[in-house]
Amino acid sequence: MACRVLGWAVPPPPRLTRRFLFIFTLSLSCTYLCYSLLFCCDSLMQSRGLGEHRCLLIRNVGGKKLLQKSPYCSLEGPAPSAASPGAPALSSAPAPAPRLATTNHSSTPKLGTKRLPQAIIVGVKKGGTRAVLEFIRVHPDVRAVGTEPHFFDRNYDRGLDWYRSLMPRTLESQITMEKTPSYFVTKEAPRRIFNMSRDTKLIVVVRNPVTRAISDYTQTLSKKPDIPTFEGLSFRNRSLGLVDMSWNAIRIGMYVVHLESWLQYFPLAQIHFVSGERLITDPAGEMGRVQDFLGIKRVITDKHFYFNKTKGFPCLKKTESSILPRCLGKSKGRTHVQIDPEVIDQLRDFYRPYNIKFYETVGQDFRWE
């Protein structure tokens, strides 16, 4: 039916035009619906992400591990029941209490790195090396291996990675140390240590070679009671005064002979000699010089020591972290076997030229004569 506009007759729109208008209207409606759904989903995702972000911030303030999600951060999970004391409130929910330390070391962060030693106590056996190691371990800037690795004399074929695995973890400001007294008399040890690091600092604890030999024999006798006498082992021919230099207890005390091998690889300034006798009479003074040599602050002083009259040498006083004073084990300070004074005089005569040359080489008189 035609319409009249201002007196003119307008024909009805064609069927094609009406279909186009219908499709256009329908497409606008669908587009509006899609945009509405997308907007709602986006709002929900942003809300969820904000909640997770808050959980991360809460962990950063109150948790032990930084920026790590925990089950209570999930939107579906239950809210924590207790807040961390002293932590700032970053959300309406209270922050969780800090997690207590557990015995599960896999979840505990390990501080420091295992490094090859920067300093080594290389000798000598029965000179006082254990005392030096235990005393220097009191220093906060030093970490040391408790047992003797014997890497450069017995376990060198295991490789540096194995050697490094034995070391304690240290911070950049700390020194890693170890002690193996047999290195000093091992011919290959100087070259092997040099190949590891030419900057390695070496500490040698020396003692009157006659007293050292008797102490060495006393230790062996406690383990093997059937060994020959000290006199029988010391001489090839006692009446002629021929000392058996092949016996290890005698050979170790020829310090200058062994030192020559070390000076082929390391300058004398890189080797520090500790007097075993002064370590007993003045432990703080000797350890002060050790600390200077290592380039660390003098922390170990007189206040750390007391003299144990039973053992006959100094021990460490009780500290805040220890319940009892620290003394060396039962094997240290044992009574020496009685030796014929004439044998002692003969050995002193034997060692005298070696001692004098040793004094001249290191520029220090140890007064063993």
Tab-separated table of C-alpha atoms in Angstrom:
chain	number	residue	atom	x	y	z
A	1	MET	CA	0.000	0.000	0.000
A	2	ALA	CA	1.489	3.229	-1.017
A	3	CYS	CA	2.086	6.130	1.376
A	4	ARG	CA	1.557	9.740	0.658
A	5	VAL	CA	4.143	12.325	1.616
A	6	LEU	CA	3.299	15.962	0.883
A	7	GLY	CA	0.804	14.729	-1.488
A	8	TRP	CA	3.239	12.518	-3.417
A	9	ALA	CA	2.870	8.747	-3.583
A	10	VAL	CA	5.973	6.785	-2.312
A	11	PRO	CA	6.284	3.211	-3.507
A	12	PRO	CA	7.210	0.474	-0.937
A	13	PRO	CA	10.955	-0.402	-0.656
A	14	PRO	CA	12.072	-3.385	-2.648
A	15	ARG	CA	12.511	-6.766	-0.968
A	16	LEU	CA	16.344	-6.638	-1.445
A	17	THR	CA	16.641	-3.396	0.496
A	18	ARG	CA	14.672	-4.750	3.448
A	19	ARG	CA	16.877	-7.856	3.589
A	20	PHE	CA	20.047	-5.729	3.619
A	21	LEU	CA	18.765	-3.643	6.515
A	22	PHE	CA	17.907	-6.782	8.473
A	23	ILE	CA	21.383	-8.301	8.010
A	24	PHE	CA	23.097	-5.024	8.877
A	25	THR	CA	21.077	-4.676	12.102
A	26	LEU	CA	21.779	-8.286	13.054
A	27	SER	CA	25.535	-7.875	12.518
A	28	LEU	CA	25.615	-4.766	14.706
A	29	SER	CA	23.845	-6.657	17.470
A	30	CYS	CA	26.295	-9.600	17.277
A	31	THR	CA	29.272	-7.271	17.280
A	32	TYR	CA	27.985	-5.499	20.390
A	33	LEU	CA	27.395	-8.834	22.125
A	34	CYS	CA	30.929	-10.092	21.335
A	35	TYR	CA	32.558	-6.898	22.604
A	36	SER	CA	30.541	-7.130	25.810
A	37	LEU	CA	31.655	-10.721	26.463
A	38	LEU	CA	35.308	-9.915	25.768
A	39	PHE	CA	35.217	-6.930	28.112
A	40	CYS	CA	33.798	-9.058	30.953
A	41	CYS	CA	36.444	-11.786	30.479
A	42	ASP	CA	39.230	-9.236	30.417
A	43	SER	CA	37.989	-7.670	33.635
A	44	LEU	CA	37.940	-11.059	35.353
A	45	MET	CA	41.487	-11.888	34.221
A	46	GLN	CA	42.816	-8.543	35.407
A	47	SER	CA	41.161	-9.058	38.769
A	48	ARG	CA	42.738	-12.508	39.116
A	49	GLY	CA	46.174	-11.242	38.041
A	50	LEU	CA	45.999	-8.456	40.603
A	51	GLY	CA	45.286	-10.992	43.308
A	52	GLU	CA	48.280	-13.080	42.293
A	53	HIS	CA	50.485	-9.999	42.147
A	54	ARG	CA	49.479	-9.125	45.686
A	55	CYS	CA	50.419	-12.627	46.785
A	56	LEU	CA	53.849	-12.187	45.270
A	57	LEU	CA	54.308	-8.881	47.055
A	58	ILE	CA	53.238	-10.407	50.352
A	59	ARG	CA	55.764	-13.183	49.916
A	60	ASN	CA	58.399	-10.610	49.180
A	61	VAL	CA	57.759	-8.928	52.520
A	62	GLY	CA	56.833	-11.723	54.852
A	63	GLY	CA	58.056	-14.884	53.179
A	64	LYS	CA	61.447	-16.438	53.288
A	65	LYS	CA	61.854	-16.920	49.536
A	66	LEU	CA	61.419	-13.832	47.409
A	67	LEU	CA	58.731	-13.637	44.702
A	68	GLN	CA	57.601	-17.239	44.960
A	69	LYS	CA	53.971	-18.332	44.857
A	70	SER	CA	52.611	-20.511	47.619
A	71	PRO	CA	49.345	-22.501	47.793
A	72	TYR	CA	47.657	-19.809	49.823
A	73	CYS	CA	48.075	-17.368	46.916
A	74	SER	CA	45.464	-19.235	44.842
A	75	LEU	CA	42.053	-17.549	44.557
A	76	GLU	CA	40.342	-20.831	45.405
A	77	GLY	CA	42.585	-21.581	48.403
A	78	PRO	CA	41.813	-20.612	51.991
A	79	ALA	CA	43.064	-17.309	53.314
A	80	PRO	CA	46.052	-17.458	55.715
A	81	SER	CA	45.120	-17.380	59.364
A	82	ALA	CA	48.071	-15.419	60.780
A	83	ALA	CA	50.022	-12.360	59.701
A	84	SER	CA	53.750	-11.830	59.755
A	85	PRO	CA	54.641	-9.671	62.727
A	86	GLY	CA	56.078	-6.364	61.702
A	87	ALA	CA	55.354	-6.783	57.969
A	88	PRO	CA	53.548	-3.898	56.238
A	89	ALA	CA	49.986	-4.661	55.147
A	90	LEU	CA	49.890	-4.683	51.355
A	91	SER	CA	46.393	-6.212	51.113
A	92	SER	CA	43.343	-6.714	53.258
A	93	ALA	CA	44.352	-10.324	53.951
A	94	PRO	CA	46.961	-10.742	56.745
A	95	ALA	CA	50.437	-11.814	55.624
A	96	PRO	CA	51.569	-15.338	56.605
A	97	ALA	CA	54.067	-15.987	59.399
A	98	PRO	CA	57.672	-16.525	58.248
A	99	ARG	CA	58.538	-20.151	57.566
A	100	LEU	CA	60.814	-21.677	60.212
A	101	ALA	CA	64.095	-23.260	59.219
A	102	THR	CA	63.846	-26.995	58.613
A	103	THR	CA	66.326	-29.820	58.267
A	104	ASN	CA	65.505	-30.186	54.599
A	105	HIS	CA	68.706	-28.765	53.141
A	106	SER	CA	67.408	-29.039	49.582
A	107	SER	CA	65.020	-26.156	50.238
A	108	THR	CA	67.584	-24.068	52.168
A	109	PRO	CA	69.634	-21.655	50.064
A	110	LYS	CA	73.381	-22.412	50.251
A	111	LEU	CA	75.536	-19.349	50.708
A	112	GLY	CA	78.901	-18.991	49.045
A	113	THR	CA	80.801	-21.030	46.490
A	114	LYS	CA	83.216	-23.930	46.735
A	115	ARG	CA	86.593	-22.615	45.660
A	116	LEU	CA	90.091	-24.019	45.387
A	117	PRO	CA	92.200	-23.002	48.408
A	118	GLN	CA	94.015	-19.685	48.358
A	119	ALA	CA	96.241	-20.753	51.262
A	120	ILE	CA	97.595	-24.172	52.266
A	121	ILE	CA	99.407	-25.364	55.389
A	122	VAL	CA	101.923	-27.625	53.665
A	123	GLY	CA	104.018	-28.779	56.617
A	124	VAL	CA	105.472	-30.101	58.683
A	125	LYS	CA	104.252	-33.261	60.367
A	126	LYS	CA	104.347	-33.023	64.195
A	127	GLY	CA	105.288	-29.367	63.931
A	128	GLY	CA	101.986	-27.871	65.132
A	129	THR	CA	99.942	-27.758	61.926
A	130	ARG	CA	96.707	-28.901	63.585
A	131	ALA	CA	96.980	-26.138	66.174
A	132	VAL	CA	97.518	-23.472	63.493
A	133	LEU	CA	94.521	-24.752	61.531
A	134	GLU	CA	92.193	-24.820	64.546
A	135	PHE	CA	93.345	-21.389	65.706
A	136	ILE	CA	92.947	-19.715	62.294
A	137	ARG	CA	89.476	-21.221	61.835
A	138	VAL	CA	88.274	-18.930	64.609
A	139	HIS	CA	88.688	-16.023	62.195
A	140	PRO	CA	85.407	-15.107	60.440
A	141	ASP	CA	87.226	-14.475	57.138
A	142	VAL	CA	88.700	-17.991	56.978
A	143	ARG	CA	87.014	-21.291	56.114
A	144	ALA	CA	89.062	-24.483	56.195
A	145	VAL	CA	88.720	-28.199	55.574
A	146	GLY	CA	88.890	-30.150	58.838
A	147	THR	CA	90.412	-33.337	57.433
A	148	GLU	CA	93.588	-33.620	55.381
A	149	PRO	CA	92.703	-33.985	51.663
A	150	HIS	CA	96.134	-35.345	50.606
A	151	PHE	CA	95.330	-34.198	47.091
A	152	PHE	CA	98.788	-33.158	45.891
A	153	ASP	CA	100.509	-36.314	47.160
A	154	ARG	CA	97.999	-39.217	47.113
A	155	ASN	CA	94.849	-38.182	45.237
A	156	TYR	CA	96.146	-35.990	42.425
A	157	ASP	CA	94.715	-38.292	39.755
A	158	ARG	CA	91.186	-37.519	41.008
A	159	GLY	CA	91.391	-34.050	39.468
A	160	LEU	CA	90.780	-30.483	40.612
A	161	ASP	CA	86.990	-30.845	40.487
A	162	TRP	CA	87.176	-33.575	43.134
A	163	TYR	CA	89.554	-31.427	45.178
A	164	ARG	CA	87.221	-28.420	44.943
A	165	SER	CA	84.264	-30.536	46.068
A	166	LEU	CA	86.013	-31.099	49.422
A	167	MET	CA	86.266	-27.384	50.155
A	168	PRO	CA	83.782	-25.478	52.333
A	169	ARG	CA	81.542	-22.845	50.781
A	170	THR	CA	83.000	-19.368	51.110
A	171	LEU	CA	81.961	-15.820	50.330
A	172	GLU	CA	84.026	-13.547	48.119
A	173	SER	CA	85.563	-11.908	51.196
A	174	GLN	CA	86.619	-15.220	52.791
A	175	ILE	CA	89.755	-17.335	52.360
A	176	THR	CA	89.585	-21.074	51.699
A	177	MET	CA	92.299	-23.139	53.424
A	178	GLU	CA	93.418	-26.714	53.880
A	179	LYS	CA	96.311	-28.471	55.588
A	180	THR	CA	98.251	-31.577	54.622
A	181	PRO	CA	101.692	-31.652	56.303
A	182	SER	CA	103.096	-34.326	53.994
A	183	TYR	CA	103.047	-31.880	51.059
A	184	PHE	CA	106.280	-30.276	52.306
A	185	VAL	CA	108.301	-33.463	51.751
A	186	THR	CA	106.495	-34.521	48.549
A	187	LYS	CA	108.688	-33.777	45.551
A	188	GLU	CA	105.790	-33.234	43.124
A	189	ALA	CA	103.713	-31.033	45.444
A	190	PRO	CA	105.332	-27.629	44.650
A	191	ARG	CA	104.852	-28.023	40.900
A	192	ARG	CA	101.295	-29.315	41.272
A	193	ILE	CA	100.234	-26.484	43.581
A	194	PHE	CA	101.892	-23.964	41.262
A	195	ASN	CA	99.944	-25.383	38.313
A	196	MET	CA	96.723	-24.965	40.302
A	197	SER	CA	97.520	-21.355	41.207
A	198	ARG	CA	100.850	-19.573	41.302
A	199	ASP	CA	99.322	-17.112	43.813
A	200	THR	CA	98.706	-19.755	46.494
A	201	LYS	CA	100.012	-18.705	49.913
A	202	LEU	CA	101.966	-21.406	51.746
A	203	ILE	CA	102.335	-21.870	55.503
A	204	VAL	CA	105.028	-24.099	57.009
A	205	VAL	CA	105.049	-24.836	60.735
A	206	VAL	CA	108.583	-25.848	61.785
A	207	ARG	CA	109.919	-27.187	65.046
A	208	ASN	CA	113.264	-28.273	66.477
A	209	PRO	CA	113.981	-31.243	64.203
A	210	VAL	CA	115.219	-33.445	67.056
A	211	THR	CA	112.097	-32.833	69.151
A	212	ARG	CA	109.961	-33.273	66.047
A	213	ALA	CA	111.571	-36.666	65.288
A	214	ILE	CA	110.954	-37.901	68.838
A	215	SER	CA	107.329	-36.748	68.660
A	216	ASP	CA	106.941	-38.498	65.309
A	217	TYR	CA	108.348	-41.729	66.751
A	218	THR	CA	106.116	-41.480	69.834
A	219	GLN	CA	103.025	-41.252	67.635
A	220	THR	CA	104.093	-44.244	65.548
A	221	LEU	CA	104.916	-46.249	68.680
A	222	SER	CA	101.378	-45.687	70.022
A	223	LYS	CA	100.024	-47.374	66.881
A	224	LYS	CA	102.738	-50.001	66.389
A	225	PRO	CA	104.219	-51.039	69.763
A	226	ASP	CA	106.510	-53.635	68.152
A	227	ILE	CA	108.673	-51.228	66.130
A	228	PRO	CA	112.421	-50.987	66.873
A	229	THR	CA	113.807	-48.437	69.323
A	230	PHE	CA	114.270	-44.795	68.403
A	231	GLU	CA	118.041	-45.211	68.594
A	232	GLY	CA	117.966	-48.249	66.313
A	233	LEU	CA	115.964	-46.427	63.665
A	234	SER	CA	117.925	-43.165	63.843
A	235	PHE	CA	121.385	-44.549	63.043
A	236	ARG	CA	122.927	-46.777	60.449
A	237	ASN	CA	125.979	-46.981	62.704
A	238	ARG	CA	125.689	-45.222	66.024
A	239	SER	CA	129.297	-45.748	67.069
A	240	LEU	CA	130.391	-43.907	63.936
A	241	GLY	CA	127.615	-41.359	64.257
A	242	LEU	CA	126.108	-42.280	60.870
A	243	VAL	CA	122.490	-41.077	60.899
A	244	ASP	CA	119.987	-42.953	58.748
A	245	MET	CA	118.661	-40.163	56.531
A	246	SER	CA	116.310	-42.579	54.793
A	247	TRP	CA	114.155	-42.886	57.918
A	248	ASN	CA	111.190	-40.568	57.411
A	249	ALA	CA	111.280	-39.176	60.960
A	250	ILE	CA	114.860	-37.990	60.365
A	251	ARG	CA	114.425	-36.911	56.753
A	252	ILE	CA	111.475	-34.551	57.455
A	253	GLY	CA	113.616	-32.420	59.781
A	254	MET	CA	116.093	-31.554	57.022
A	255	TYR	CA	113.965	-28.499	56.251
A	256	VAL	CA	116.327	-26.646	53.946
A	257	VAL	CA	116.626	-29.652	51.637
A	258	HIS	CA	112.866	-29.778	51.077
A	259	LEU	CA	112.602	-25.990	50.879
A	260	GLU	CA	114.810	-25.907	47.801
A	261	SER	CA	112.097	-27.670	45.791
A	262	TRP	CA	109.493	-25.085	46.824
A	263	LEU	CA	111.702	-22.115	45.998
A	264	GLN	CA	111.908	-23.337	42.400
A	265	TYR	CA	108.219	-22.410	42.003
A	266	PHE	CA	107.322	-19.907	44.742
A	267	PRO	CA	109.122	-16.782	45.968
A	268	LEU	CA	110.156	-16.751	49.613
A	269	ALA	CA	107.716	-13.885	50.281
A	270	GLN	CA	104.864	-16.277	49.442
A	271	ILE	CA	105.905	-18.775	52.139
A	272	HIS	CA	105.306	-18.048	55.823
A	273	PHE	CA	107.161	-19.983	58.517
A	274	VAL	CA	105.533	-20.491	61.910
A	275	SER	CA	107.671	-21.388	64.916
A	276	GLY	CA	106.228	-24.442	66.637
A	277	GLU	CA	107.948	-23.429	69.878
A	278	ARG	CA	106.595	-19.853	69.869
A	279	LEU	CA	103.168	-21.190	68.969
A	280	ILE	CA	103.163	-22.709	72.475
A	281	THR	CA	104.710	-19.822	74.406
A	282	ASP	CA	103.085	-16.967	72.431
A	283	PRO	CA	100.146	-18.261	70.375
A	284	ALA	CA	98.607	-14.812	69.881
A	285	GLY	CA	101.859	-13.383	68.540
A	286	GLU	CA	102.398	-16.239	66.072
A	287	MET	CA	98.776	-16.169	64.918
A	288	GLY	CA	98.981	-12.392	64.538
A	289	ARG	CA	101.796	-12.866	62.035
A	290	VAL	CA	99.790	-15.561	60.241
A	291	GLN	CA	96.853	-13.170	59.912
A	292	ASP	CA	99.154	-10.476	58.540
A	293	PHE	CA	100.542	-12.933	55.997
A	294	LEU	CA	97.027	-13.862	54.848
A	295	GLY	CA	96.092	-10.193	54.546
A	296	ILE	CA	93.231	-10.312	57.047
A	297	LYS	CA	92.472	-8.237	60.116
A	298	ARG	CA	94.031	-9.292	63.423
A	299	VAL	CA	90.962	-10.757	65.087
A	300	ILE	CA	92.631	-13.651	66.953
A	301	THR	CA	94.381	-12.155	69.987
A	302	ASP	CA	95.421	-13.015	73.568
A	303	LYS	CA	91.798	-13.066	74.697
A	304	HIS	CA	91.207	-16.243	72.652
A	305	PHE	CA	93.776	-18.437	74.458
A	306	TYR	CA	94.517	-20.023	77.789
A	307	PHE	CA	97.330	-22.408	78.684
A	308	ASN	CA	96.340	-25.984	79.457
A	309	LYS	CA	98.885	-27.239	82.007
A	310	THR	CA	97.805	-30.860	81.586
A	311	LYS	CA	98.429	-30.931	77.846
A	312	GLY	CA	101.273	-28.459	77.957
A	313	PHE	CA	100.060	-26.177	75.179
A	314	PRO	CA	97.500	-23.401	74.645
A	315	CYS	CA	93.818	-24.032	74.002
A	316	LEU	CA	91.037	-21.820	72.730
A	317	LYS	CA	88.778	-20.257	75.320
A	318	LYS	CA	85.035	-20.846	75.308
A	319	THR	CA	83.271	-18.625	72.816
A	320	GLU	CA	79.647	-17.529	72.498
A	321	SER	CA	79.016	-20.280	69.953
A	322	SER	CA	80.678	-23.090	71.945
A	323	ILE	CA	79.727	-24.674	75.260
A	324	LEU	CA	83.222	-25.776	76.284
A	325	PRO	CA	86.773	-24.563	75.622
A	326	ARG	CA	88.433	-26.085	72.556
A	327	CYS	CA	91.587	-28.117	73.000
A	328	LEU	CA	93.257	-30.425	70.534
A	329	GLY	CA	92.560	-34.151	70.689
A	330	LYS	CA	94.053	-36.796	72.958
A	331	SER	CA	96.752	-37.577	70.424
A	332	LYS	CA	98.144	-34.063	70.864
A	333	GLY	CA	100.413	-33.298	73.792
A	334	ARG	CA	101.207	-36.945	74.638
A	335	THR	CA	104.300	-37.612	76.738
A	336	HIS	CA	107.361	-38.377	74.637
A	337	VAL	CA	109.382	-41.540	75.086
A	338	GLN	CA	112.629	-41.208	77.016
A	339	ILE	CA	115.663	-40.976	74.745
A	340	ASP	CA	119.321	-41.360	75.699
A	341	PRO	CA	120.790	-37.817	76.029
A	342	GLU	CA	123.833	-38.901	73.992
A	343	VAL	CA	121.544	-39.838	71.108
A	344	ILE	CA	119.934	-36.414	71.304
A	345	ASP	CA	123.360	-34.727	71.230
A	346	GLN	CA	124.395	-36.764	68.193
A	347	LEU	CA	121.212	-35.777	66.350
A	348	ARG	CA	121.732	-32.122	67.243
A	349	ASP	CA	125.196	-32.291	65.721
A	350	PHE	CA	123.737	-33.902	62.615
A	351	TYR	CA	121.018	-31.257	62.144
A	352	ARG	CA	123.187	-28.215	62.992
A	353	PRO	CA	124.492	-27.457	59.468
A	354	TYR	CA	121.031	-27.996	57.996
A	355	ASN	CA	119.492	-25.660	60.585
A	356	ILE	CA	122.050	-22.898	60.013
A	357	LYS	CA	121.505	-23.010	56.281
A	358	PHE	CA	117.756	-22.973	56.859
A	359	TYR	CA	118.027	-19.855	59.056
A	360	GLU	CA	120.070	-18.094	56.373
A	361	THR	CA	117.645	-19.035	53.618
A	362	VAL	CA	114.466	-17.857	55.339
A	363	GLY	CA	116.082	-14.954	57.197
A	364	GLN	CA	114.864	-16.100	60.596
A	365	ASP	CA	116.698	-17.633	63.567
A	366	PHE	CA	114.555	-20.254	65.306
A	367	ARG	CA	117.204	-20.820	68.048
A	368	TRP	CA	117.270	-24.609	67.956
A	369	GLU	CA	120.987	-24.686	68.768
